[in-house]
């Protein structure tokens, strides 16, 4: 009995010693505590207060990004990061226009007719493509082509599942709950027969992404698109002035959004597949990437265009493999913005010879051996994960650069420099 008591006492003593040592290490490192930040320190006043919204001054950190709480008569959202804050604020005017449309007599009448005659949708599936092509035979061919592509994709998925026994990839960033108001990804975006056109037309009129993850907006967009699809209610109904979005600063985002308006999702997939094939990227990695529903047609195209802009450099295939790991919209945008930062560096600072994925970051290398790591983050304090990153032995180069798109605290700047990193926040954020 005495021996057992002694062992128990020893275990407690060892545990206490370990805890004290860990606490001493944390104190010695003296990491910064992000705590609660101020929205006014991270975003301009125009984004924080407007005719449709206000943003809480207190901002918390989730994962590696600040959480902004947006309050509006149309709902409450949490925007993770500056980019999502701009996107969500840009979407608010669409709610005003949708509210006006849904209250109009013509819409109410059309909505009633749509509920009373749901079977009409089946006819419209066939009629719509024929009307848009102007030729019955080309319309039928278009339908057959899209139906065939869906069947082809389904067969490939089954074959890949059987053949690929690799373990699941780990998340790119630390897993955190989805922000308030964020919808789950849609497993099937549109259909091969043309219905998706109505949704895209409404989105273009309202100047929003047809594949937005804004749950409330996505639902309302689907409602008006459904009424238009099964009735005679016109998409070109008179709308008031819709404030143009502010967030398409990157040319890739702008072109990707234009293509999302103009092209059915299945056709976008075919186009992006051809673009990737020209880069020498094809097969299972591409199919796996396309099956990641967090990469909507808009985000998928933006990434492919950014890779295309890099020219014939090594490692672009690794970016597709890396992107396929994205487990949230936040991670998908993190991948896109990382690639865009490196593409911008390659165009404006020094050409890159290759790019590669390295665990949870994307890095580029210049011909003379410089290492350039993209960090599309709004706020970078000196915390344990940053310390761990800075000491990684797999990130080597004649010089080591960290491209940050947001604010770096003086302490983080100092510590990173002491560990041999040069920090640059001069490039415009890839937003």
mmCIF file with all atom_site columns, C-alpha atoms in Angstrom, residues 146-286:
data_model
loop_
_atom_site.group_PDB
_atom_site.id
_atom_site.type_symbol
_atom_site.label_atom_id
_atom_site.label_alt_id
_atom_site.label_comp_id
_atom_site.label_asym_id
_atom_site.label_entity_id
_atom_site.label_seq_id
_atom_site.pdbx_PDB_ins_code
_atom_site.Cartn_x
_atom_site.Cartn_y
_atom_site.Cartn_z
_atom_site.occupancy
_atom_site.B_iso_or_equiv
_atom_site.pdbx_formal_charge
_atom_site.auth_seq_id
_atom_site.auth_comp_id
_atom_site.auth_asym_id
_atom_site.auth_atom_id
_atom_site.pdbx_PDB_model_num
ATOM 1   C CA . UNK A 1 146 ? -24.463 18.477 -70.424 1.00 0.00 ? 146 UNK A CA 1
ATOM 2   C CA . UNK A 1 147 ? -26.403 15.360 -69.419 1.00 0.00 ? 147 UNK A CA 1
ATOM 3   C CA . UNK A 1 148 ? -23.568 13.265 -70.795 1.00 0.00 ? 148 UNK A CA 1
ATOM 4   C CA . UNK A 1 149 ? -21.020 15.224 -68.791 1.00 0.00 ? 149 UNK A CA 1
ATOM 5   C CA . UNK A 1 150 ? -22.959 14.653 -65.566 1.00 0.00 ? 150 UNK A CA 1
ATOM 6   C CA . UNK A 1 151 ? -23.037 10.904 -66.261 1.00 0.00 ? 151 UNK A CA 1
ATOM 7   C CA . UNK A 1 152 ? -19.334 10.931 -67.117 1.00 0.00 ? 152 UNK A CA 1
ATOM 8   C CA . UNK A 1 153 ? -18.470 12.734 -63.875 1.00 0.00 ? 153 UNK A CA 1
ATOM 9   C CA . UNK A 1 154 ? -20.547 10.278 -61.819 1.00 0.00 ? 154 UNK A CA 1
ATOM 10  C CA . UNK A 1 155 ? -18.824 7.279  -63.397 1.00 0.00 ? 155 UNK A CA 1
ATOM 11  C CA . UNK A 1 156 ? -15.389 8.828  -62.827 1.00 0.00 ? 156 UNK A CA 1
ATOM 12  C CA . UNK A 1 157 ? -16.227 9.498  -59.169 1.00 0.00 ? 157 UNK A CA 1
ATOM 13  C CA . UNK A 1 158 ? -17.107 5.827  -58.602 1.00 0.00 ? 158 UNK A CA 1
ATOM 14  C CA . UNK A 1 159 ? -13.931 4.661  -60.333 1.00 0.00 ? 159 UNK A CA 1
ATOM 15  C CA . UNK A 1 160 ? -11.738 7.094  -58.412 1.00 0.00 ? 160 UNK A CA 1
ATOM 16  C CA . UNK A 1 161 ? -13.288 6.077  -55.095 1.00 0.00 ? 161 UNK A CA 1
ATOM 17  C CA . UNK A 1 162 ? -12.559 2.408  -55.757 1.00 0.00 ? 162 UNK A CA 1
ATOM 18  C CA . UNK A 1 163 ? -9.028  3.041  -57.016 1.00 0.00 ? 163 UNK A CA 1
ATOM 19  C CA . UNK A 1 164 ? -7.927  5.670  -54.508 1.00 0.00 ? 164 UNK A CA 1
ATOM 20  C CA . UNK A 1 165 ? -7.341  4.217  -51.034 1.00 0.00 ? 165 UNK A CA 1
ATOM 21  C CA . UNK A 1 166 ? -5.216  7.135  -49.793 1.00 0.00 ? 166 UNK A CA 1
ATOM 22  C CA . UNK A 1 167 ? -5.956  8.430  -46.259 1.00 0.00 ? 167 UNK A CA 1
ATOM 23  C CA . UNK A 1 168 ? -7.951  11.630 -45.886 1.00 0.00 ? 168 UNK A CA 1
ATOM 24  C CA . UNK A 1 169 ? -5.899  14.827 -46.160 1.00 0.00 ? 169 UNK A CA 1
ATOM 25  C CA . UNK A 1 170 ? -5.671  17.026 -43.067 1.00 0.00 ? 170 UNK A CA 1
ATOM 26  C CA . UNK A 1 171 ? -7.222  20.490 -43.041 1.00 0.00 ? 171 UNK A CA 1
ATOM 27  C CA . UNK A 1 172 ? -5.137  23.400 -44.321 1.00 0.00 ? 172 UNK A CA 1
ATOM 28  C CA . UNK A 1 173 ? -5.942  25.679 -41.377 1.00 0.00 ? 173 UNK A CA 1
ATOM 29  C CA . UNK A 1 174 ? -6.941  24.967 -37.797 1.00 0.00 ? 174 UNK A CA 1
ATOM 30  C CA . UNK A 1 175 ? -10.607 23.843 -37.909 1.00 0.00 ? 175 UNK A CA 1
ATOM 31  C CA . UNK A 1 176 ? -13.046 26.418 -36.539 1.00 0.00 ? 176 UNK A CA 1
ATOM 32  C CA . UNK A 1 177 ? -16.866 26.594 -36.748 1.00 0.00 ? 177 UNK A CA 1
ATOM 33  C CA . UNK A 1 178 ? -18.346 28.224 -39.849 1.00 0.00 ? 178 UNK A CA 1
ATOM 34  C CA . UNK A 1 179 ? -19.166 31.927 -39.345 1.00 0.00 ? 179 UNK A CA 1
ATOM 35  C CA . UNK A 1 180 ? -22.752 32.886 -38.495 1.00 0.00 ? 180 UNK A CA 1
ATOM 36  C CA . UNK A 1 181 ? -24.867 33.155 -41.646 1.00 0.00 ? 181 UNK A CA 1
ATOM 37  C CA . UNK A 1 182 ? -22.611 30.960 -43.789 1.00 0.00 ? 182 UNK A CA 1
ATOM 38  C CA . UNK A 1 183 ? -24.352 28.261 -45.813 1.00 0.00 ? 183 UNK A CA 1
ATOM 39  C CA . UNK A 1 184 ? -23.024 24.755 -46.344 1.00 0.00 ? 184 UNK A CA 1
ATOM 40  C CA . UNK A 1 185 ? -21.643 24.089 -49.839 1.00 0.00 ? 185 UNK A CA 1
ATOM 41  C CA . UNK A 1 186 ? -24.162 22.903 -52.400 1.00 0.00 ? 186 UNK A CA 1
ATOM 42  C CA . UNK A 1 187 ? -23.466 19.364 -53.577 1.00 0.00 ? 187 UNK A CA 1
ATOM 43  C CA . UNK A 1 188 ? -25.003 20.047 -56.994 1.00 0.00 ? 188 UNK A CA 1
ATOM 44  C CA . UNK A 1 189 ? -24.832 23.586 -58.327 1.00 0.00 ? 189 UNK A CA 1
ATOM 45  C CA . UNK A 1 190 ? -27.552 23.955 -60.910 1.00 0.00 ? 190 UNK A CA 1
ATOM 46  C CA . UNK A 1 191 ? -28.509 21.322 -63.468 1.00 0.00 ? 191 UNK A CA 1
ATOM 47  C CA . UNK A 1 192 ? -27.342 20.374 -66.946 1.00 0.00 ? 192 UNK A CA 1
ATOM 48  C CA . UNK A 1 193 ? -30.530 21.555 -68.630 1.00 0.00 ? 193 UNK A CA 1
ATOM 49  C CA . UNK A 1 194 ? -30.402 25.332 -68.184 1.00 0.00 ? 194 UNK A CA 1
ATOM 50  C CA . UNK A 1 195 ? -32.329 26.237 -64.999 1.00 0.00 ? 195 UNK A CA 1
ATOM 51  C CA . UNK A 1 196 ? -29.189 27.725 -63.474 1.00 0.00 ? 196 UNK A CA 1
ATOM 52  C CA . UNK A 1 197 ? -29.406 30.532 -66.042 1.00 0.00 ? 197 UNK A CA 1
ATOM 53  C CA . UNK A 1 198 ? -32.237 32.235 -64.114 1.00 0.00 ? 198 UNK A CA 1
ATOM 54  C CA . UNK A 1 199 ? -30.247 32.318 -60.895 1.00 0.00 ? 199 UNK A CA 1
ATOM 55  C CA . UNK A 1 200 ? -27.194 33.673 -62.673 1.00 0.00 ? 200 UNK A CA 1
ATOM 56  C CA . UNK A 1 201 ? -29.236 36.367 -64.406 1.00 0.00 ? 201 UNK A CA 1
ATOM 57  C CA . UNK A 1 202 ? -30.695 37.542 -61.106 1.00 0.00 ? 202 UNK A CA 1
ATOM 58  C CA . UNK A 1 203 ? -27.261 37.522 -59.485 1.00 0.00 ? 203 UNK A CA 1
ATOM 59  C CA . UNK A 1 204 ? -25.845 39.653 -62.278 1.00 0.00 ? 204 UNK A CA 1
ATOM 60  C CA . UNK A 1 205 ? -28.683 42.168 -61.985 1.00 0.00 ? 205 UNK A CA 1
ATOM 61  C CA . UNK A 1 206 ? -28.086 42.360 -58.231 1.00 0.00 ? 206 UNK A CA 1
ATOM 62  C CA . UNK A 1 207 ? -24.274 42.408 -58.574 1.00 0.00 ? 207 UNK A CA 1
ATOM 63  C CA . UNK A 1 208 ? -23.691 39.418 -56.295 1.00 0.00 ? 208 UNK A CA 1
ATOM 64  C CA . UNK A 1 209 ? -21.974 36.073 -56.749 1.00 0.00 ? 209 UNK A CA 1
ATOM 65  C CA . UNK A 1 210 ? -24.554 33.498 -57.946 1.00 0.00 ? 210 UNK A CA 1
ATOM 66  C CA . UNK A 1 211 ? -22.772 30.912 -55.779 1.00 0.00 ? 211 UNK A CA 1
ATOM 67  C CA . UNK A 1 212 ? -22.521 33.008 -52.620 1.00 0.00 ? 212 UNK A CA 1
ATOM 68  C CA . UNK A 1 213 ? -22.149 31.217 -49.274 1.00 0.00 ? 213 UNK A CA 1
ATOM 69  C CA . UNK A 1 214 ? -24.405 33.860 -47.681 1.00 0.00 ? 214 UNK A CA 1
ATOM 70  C CA . UNK A 1 215 ? -27.174 31.537 -46.528 1.00 0.00 ? 215 UNK A CA 1
ATOM 71  C CA . UNK A 1 216 ? -30.009 34.084 -46.465 1.00 0.00 ? 216 UNK A CA 1
ATOM 72  C CA . UNK A 1 217 ? -29.081 35.688 -49.779 1.00 0.00 ? 217 UNK A CA 1
ATOM 73  C CA . UNK A 1 218 ? -28.605 32.320 -51.468 1.00 0.00 ? 218 UNK A CA 1
ATOM 74  C CA . UNK A 1 219 ? -32.071 31.237 -50.350 1.00 0.00 ? 219 UNK A CA 1
ATOM 75  C CA . UNK A 1 220 ? -33.752 34.437 -51.549 1.00 0.00 ? 220 UNK A CA 1
ATOM 76  C CA . UNK A 1 221 ? -31.858 34.326 -54.836 1.00 0.00 ? 221 UNK A CA 1
ATOM 77  C CA . UNK A 1 222 ? -33.093 30.775 -55.335 1.00 0.00 ? 222 UNK A CA 1
ATOM 78  C CA . UNK A 1 223 ? -36.683 31.806 -54.605 1.00 0.00 ? 223 UNK A CA 1
ATOM 79  C CA . UNK A 1 224 ? -36.854 34.564 -57.218 1.00 0.00 ? 224 UNK A CA 1
ATOM 80  C CA . UNK A 1 225 ? -34.988 32.396 -59.725 1.00 0.00 ? 225 UNK A CA 1
ATOM 81  C CA . UNK A 1 226 ? -37.500 29.580 -59.204 1.00 0.00 ? 226 UNK A CA 1
ATOM 82  C CA . UNK A 1 227 ? -40.449 31.903 -59.784 1.00 0.00 ? 227 UNK A CA 1
ATOM 83  C CA . UNK A 1 228 ? -38.844 33.271 -62.944 1.00 0.00 ? 228 UNK A CA 1
ATOM 84  C CA . UNK A 1 229 ? -38.051 29.757 -64.136 1.00 0.00 ? 229 UNK A CA 1
ATOM 85  C CA . UNK A 1 230 ? -41.599 28.383 -63.908 1.00 0.00 ? 230 UNK A CA 1
ATOM 86  C CA . UNK A 1 231 ? -43.548 31.547 -64.741 1.00 0.00 ? 231 UNK A CA 1
ATOM 87  C CA . UNK A 1 232 ? -43.486 34.566 -66.999 1.00 0.00 ? 232 UNK A CA 1
ATOM 88  C CA . UNK A 1 233 ? -42.025 36.884 -64.349 1.00 0.00 ? 233 UNK A CA 1
ATOM 89  C CA . UNK A 1 234 ? -39.127 38.673 -66.083 1.00 0.00 ? 234 UNK A CA 1
ATOM 90  C CA . UNK A 1 235 ? -35.576 38.837 -64.766 1.00 0.00 ? 235 UNK A CA 1
ATOM 91  C CA . UNK A 1 236 ? -35.246 42.284 -66.307 1.00 0.00 ? 236 UNK A CA 1
ATOM 92  C CA . UNK A 1 237 ? -37.855 43.740 -63.952 1.00 0.00 ? 237 UNK A CA 1
ATOM 93  C CA . UNK A 1 238 ? -37.046 47.321 -63.007 1.00 0.00 ? 238 UNK A CA 1
ATOM 94  C CA . UNK A 1 239 ? -34.622 47.467 -60.083 1.00 0.00 ? 239 UNK A CA 1
ATOM 95  C CA . UNK A 1 240 ? -33.316 50.450 -58.211 1.00 0.00 ? 240 UNK A CA 1
ATOM 96  C CA . UNK A 1 241 ? -29.662 51.383 -58.214 1.00 0.00 ? 241 UNK A CA 1
ATOM 97  C CA . UNK A 1 242 ? -27.590 48.549 -56.799 1.00 0.00 ? 242 UNK A CA 1
ATOM 98  C CA . UNK A 1 243 ? -24.288 49.574 -55.268 1.00 0.00 ? 243 UNK A CA 1
ATOM 99  C CA . UNK A 1 244 ? -21.444 47.960 -57.189 1.00 0.00 ? 244 UNK A CA 1
ATOM 100 C CA . UNK A 1 245 ? -19.374 45.520 -55.131 1.00 0.00 ? 245 UNK A CA 1
ATOM 101 C CA . UNK A 1 246 ? -16.007 46.769 -53.928 1.00 0.00 ? 246 UNK A CA 1
ATOM 102 C CA . UNK A 1 247 ? -14.202 43.506 -53.521 1.00 0.00 ? 247 UNK A CA 1
ATOM 103 C CA . UNK A 1 248 ? -13.180 42.408 -57.001 1.00 0.00 ? 248 UNK A CA 1
ATOM 104 C CA . UNK A 1 249 ? -9.803  44.112 -56.791 1.00 0.00 ? 249 UNK A CA 1
ATOM 105 C CA . UNK A 1 250 ? -7.983  41.184 -58.339 1.00 0.00 ? 250 UNK A CA 1
ATOM 106 C CA . UNK A 1 251 ? -8.455  40.804 -62.073 1.00 0.00 ? 251 UNK A CA 1
ATOM 107 C CA . UNK A 1 252 ? -8.849  37.041 -61.593 1.00 0.00 ? 252 UNK A CA 1
ATOM 108 C CA . UNK A 1 253 ? -11.815 37.536 -59.253 1.00 0.00 ? 253 UNK A CA 1
ATOM 109 C CA . UNK A 1 254 ? -13.397 39.996 -61.663 1.00 0.00 ? 254 UNK A CA 1
ATOM 110 C CA . UNK A 1 255 ? -13.081 37.697 -64.678 1.00 0.00 ? 255 UNK A CA 1
ATOM 111 C CA . UNK A 1 256 ? -14.179 34.676 -62.645 1.00 0.00 ? 256 UNK A CA 1
ATOM 112 C CA . UNK A 1 257 ? -17.350 36.474 -61.570 1.00 0.00 ? 257 UNK A CA 1
ATOM 113 C CA . UNK A 1 258 ? -18.103 37.530 -65.142 1.00 0.00 ? 258 UNK A CA 1
ATOM 114 C CA . UNK A 1 259 ? -17.743 33.931 -66.300 1.00 0.00 ? 259 UNK A CA 1
ATOM 115 C CA . UNK A 1 260 ? -19.966 32.768 -63.430 1.00 0.00 ? 260 UNK A CA 1
ATOM 116 C CA . UNK A 1 261 ? -22.704 35.090 -64.696 1.00 0.00 ? 261 UNK A CA 1
ATOM 117 C CA . UNK A 1 262 ? -22.387 34.136 -68.346 1.00 0.00 ? 262 UNK A CA 1
ATOM 118 C CA . UNK A 1 263 ? -21.648 30.404 -68.269 1.00 0.00 ? 263 UNK A CA 1
ATOM 119 C CA . UNK A 1 264 ? -23.419 27.347 -66.806 1.00 0.00 ? 264 UNK A CA 1
ATOM 120 C CA . UNK A 1 265 ? -21.403 25.638 -64.055 1.00 0.00 ? 265 UNK A CA 1
ATOM 121 C CA . UNK A 1 266 ? -20.871 22.444 -66.042 1.00 0.00 ? 266 UNK A CA 1
ATOM 122 C CA . UNK A 1 267 ? -19.460 24.448 -68.933 1.00 0.00 ? 267 UNK A CA 1
ATOM 123 C CA . UNK A 1 268 ? -17.214 26.372 -66.533 1.00 0.00 ? 268 UNK A CA 1
ATOM 124 C CA . UNK A 1 269 ? -15.847 23.044 -65.333 1.00 0.00 ? 269 UNK A CA 1
ATOM 125 C CA . UNK A 1 270 ? -15.141 21.968 -68.910 1.00 0.00 ? 270 UNK A CA 1
ATOM 126 C CA . UNK A 1 271 ? -13.387 25.265 -69.652 1.00 0.00 ? 271 UNK A CA 1
ATOM 127 C CA . UNK A 1 272 ? -11.258 25.114 -66.506 1.00 0.00 ? 272 UNK A CA 1
ATOM 128 C CA . UNK A 1 273 ? -10.385 21.497 -67.198 1.00 0.00 ? 273 UNK A CA 1
ATOM 129 C CA . UNK A 1 274 ? -9.063  22.549 -70.620 1.00 0.00 ? 274 UNK A CA 1
ATOM 130 C CA . UNK A 1 275 ? -7.094  25.440 -69.079 1.00 0.00 ? 275 UNK A CA 1
ATOM 131 C CA . UNK A 1 276 ? -5.472  23.103 -66.571 1.00 0.00 ? 276 UNK A CA 1
ATOM 132 C CA . UNK A 1 277 ? -4.682  20.544 -69.261 1.00 0.00 ? 277 UNK A CA 1
ATOM 133 C CA . UNK A 1 278 ? -2.746  23.221 -71.161 1.00 0.00 ? 278 UNK A CA 1
ATOM 134 C CA . UNK A 1 279 ? -0.677  23.676 -67.986 1.00 0.00 ? 279 UNK A CA 1
ATOM 135 C CA . UNK A 1 280 ? 0.021   19.931 -67.938 1.00 0.00 ? 280 UNK A CA 1
ATOM 136 C CA . UNK A 1 281 ? -2.377  19.303 -65.052 1.00 0.00 ? 281 UNK A CA 1
ATOM 137 C CA . UNK A 1 282 ? -4.961  16.563 -65.579 1.00 0.00 ? 282 UNK A CA 1
ATOM 138 C CA . UNK A 1 283 ? -6.351  13.307 -64.275 1.00 0.00 ? 283 UNK A CA 1
ATOM 139 C CA . UNK A 1 284 ? -7.261  12.407 -60.696 1.00 0.00 ? 284 UNK A CA 1
ATOM 140 C CA . UNK A 1 285 ? -5.871  15.594 -59.040 1.00 0.00 ? 285 UNK A CA 1
ATOM 141 C CA . UNK A 1 286 ? -8.113  17.744 -61.245 1.00 0.00 ? 286 UNK A CA 1
#
